[in-house]
Each structure stands twice: as C-alpha cells, then as structure tokens.
Coordinates of C-alpha atoms in Angstrom, one line a residue:
X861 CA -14.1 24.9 -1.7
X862 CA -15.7 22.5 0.8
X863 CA -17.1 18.9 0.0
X864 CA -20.7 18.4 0.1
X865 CA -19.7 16.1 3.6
X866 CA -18.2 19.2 5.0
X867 CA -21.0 20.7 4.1
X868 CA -23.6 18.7 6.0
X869 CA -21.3 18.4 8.6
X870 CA -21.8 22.7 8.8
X871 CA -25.3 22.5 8.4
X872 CA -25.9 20.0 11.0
X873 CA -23.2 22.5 13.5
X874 CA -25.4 25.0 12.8
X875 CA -29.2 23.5 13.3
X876 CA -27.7 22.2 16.7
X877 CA -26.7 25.9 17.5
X878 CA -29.9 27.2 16.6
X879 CA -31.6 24.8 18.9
X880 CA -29.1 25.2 21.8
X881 CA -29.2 28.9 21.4
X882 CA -32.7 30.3 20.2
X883 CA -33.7 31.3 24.1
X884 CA -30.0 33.0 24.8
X885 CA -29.1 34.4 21.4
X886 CA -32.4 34.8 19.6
X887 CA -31.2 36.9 16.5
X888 CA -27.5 35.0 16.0
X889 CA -29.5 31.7 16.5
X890 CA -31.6 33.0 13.5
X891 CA -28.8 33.6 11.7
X892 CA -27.3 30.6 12.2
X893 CA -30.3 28.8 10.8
X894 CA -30.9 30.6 7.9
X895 CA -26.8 30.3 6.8
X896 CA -28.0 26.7 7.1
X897 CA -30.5 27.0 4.6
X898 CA -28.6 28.9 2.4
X899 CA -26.4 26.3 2.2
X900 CA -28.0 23.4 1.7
X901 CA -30.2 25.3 -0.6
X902 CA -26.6 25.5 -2.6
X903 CA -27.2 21.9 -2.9
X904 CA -30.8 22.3 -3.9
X905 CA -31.7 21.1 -0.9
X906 CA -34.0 21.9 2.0
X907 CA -32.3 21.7 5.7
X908 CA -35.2 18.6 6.5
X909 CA -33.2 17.2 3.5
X910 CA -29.6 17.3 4.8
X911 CA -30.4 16.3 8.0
X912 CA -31.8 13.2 7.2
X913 CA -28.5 12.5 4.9
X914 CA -26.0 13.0 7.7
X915 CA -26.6 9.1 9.1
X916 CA -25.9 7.9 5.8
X917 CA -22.8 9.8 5.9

C-alpha cells in the first residue's frame, strides 16, 4: 500500500501528464486525469486539493 506522500507524488505525475499530453494523446491524457481523481478522491479529496498540498510536502 502507498503513503498518502506517494500518493500526491502520483497525482501530481499524472496532472503534469495530462497537461503535457492532452494535444498528442487526447484519450490516455484523459485517463491519466481521471486516475488522478480517483485517487485523491480515495483521500476524500478533490485533485485542486492535492495539488495545493504537494508544497507543504
């Protein structure tokens, strides 16, 4: 099981890819976003949420 660090640390890899990739790989870019939701929503949190925890980090 992964630490709620290595956790934001994977939703912040994938937000980046998302943004990096959205023109080139539209649907795996999508995917990439939404398995970042689903996993800070395992936290009961929104992705807005876990990105503005990953300075304090």
């Amino acid at each position: 099981m992964r630490t709620p660090q290595e956790d934001l640390l994977l939703i912040e890899a994938l937000v980046e890819y998302h943004a990096d990739r959205k023109d080139v790989q539209p649907e795996r870019a999508a995917r990439a976003r939404v398995l970042a939701g689903e996993i800070a929503g395992s936290h009961g949190l929104e992705i807005e949420d876990t990105m503005g925890q990953r300075d304090s980090v």
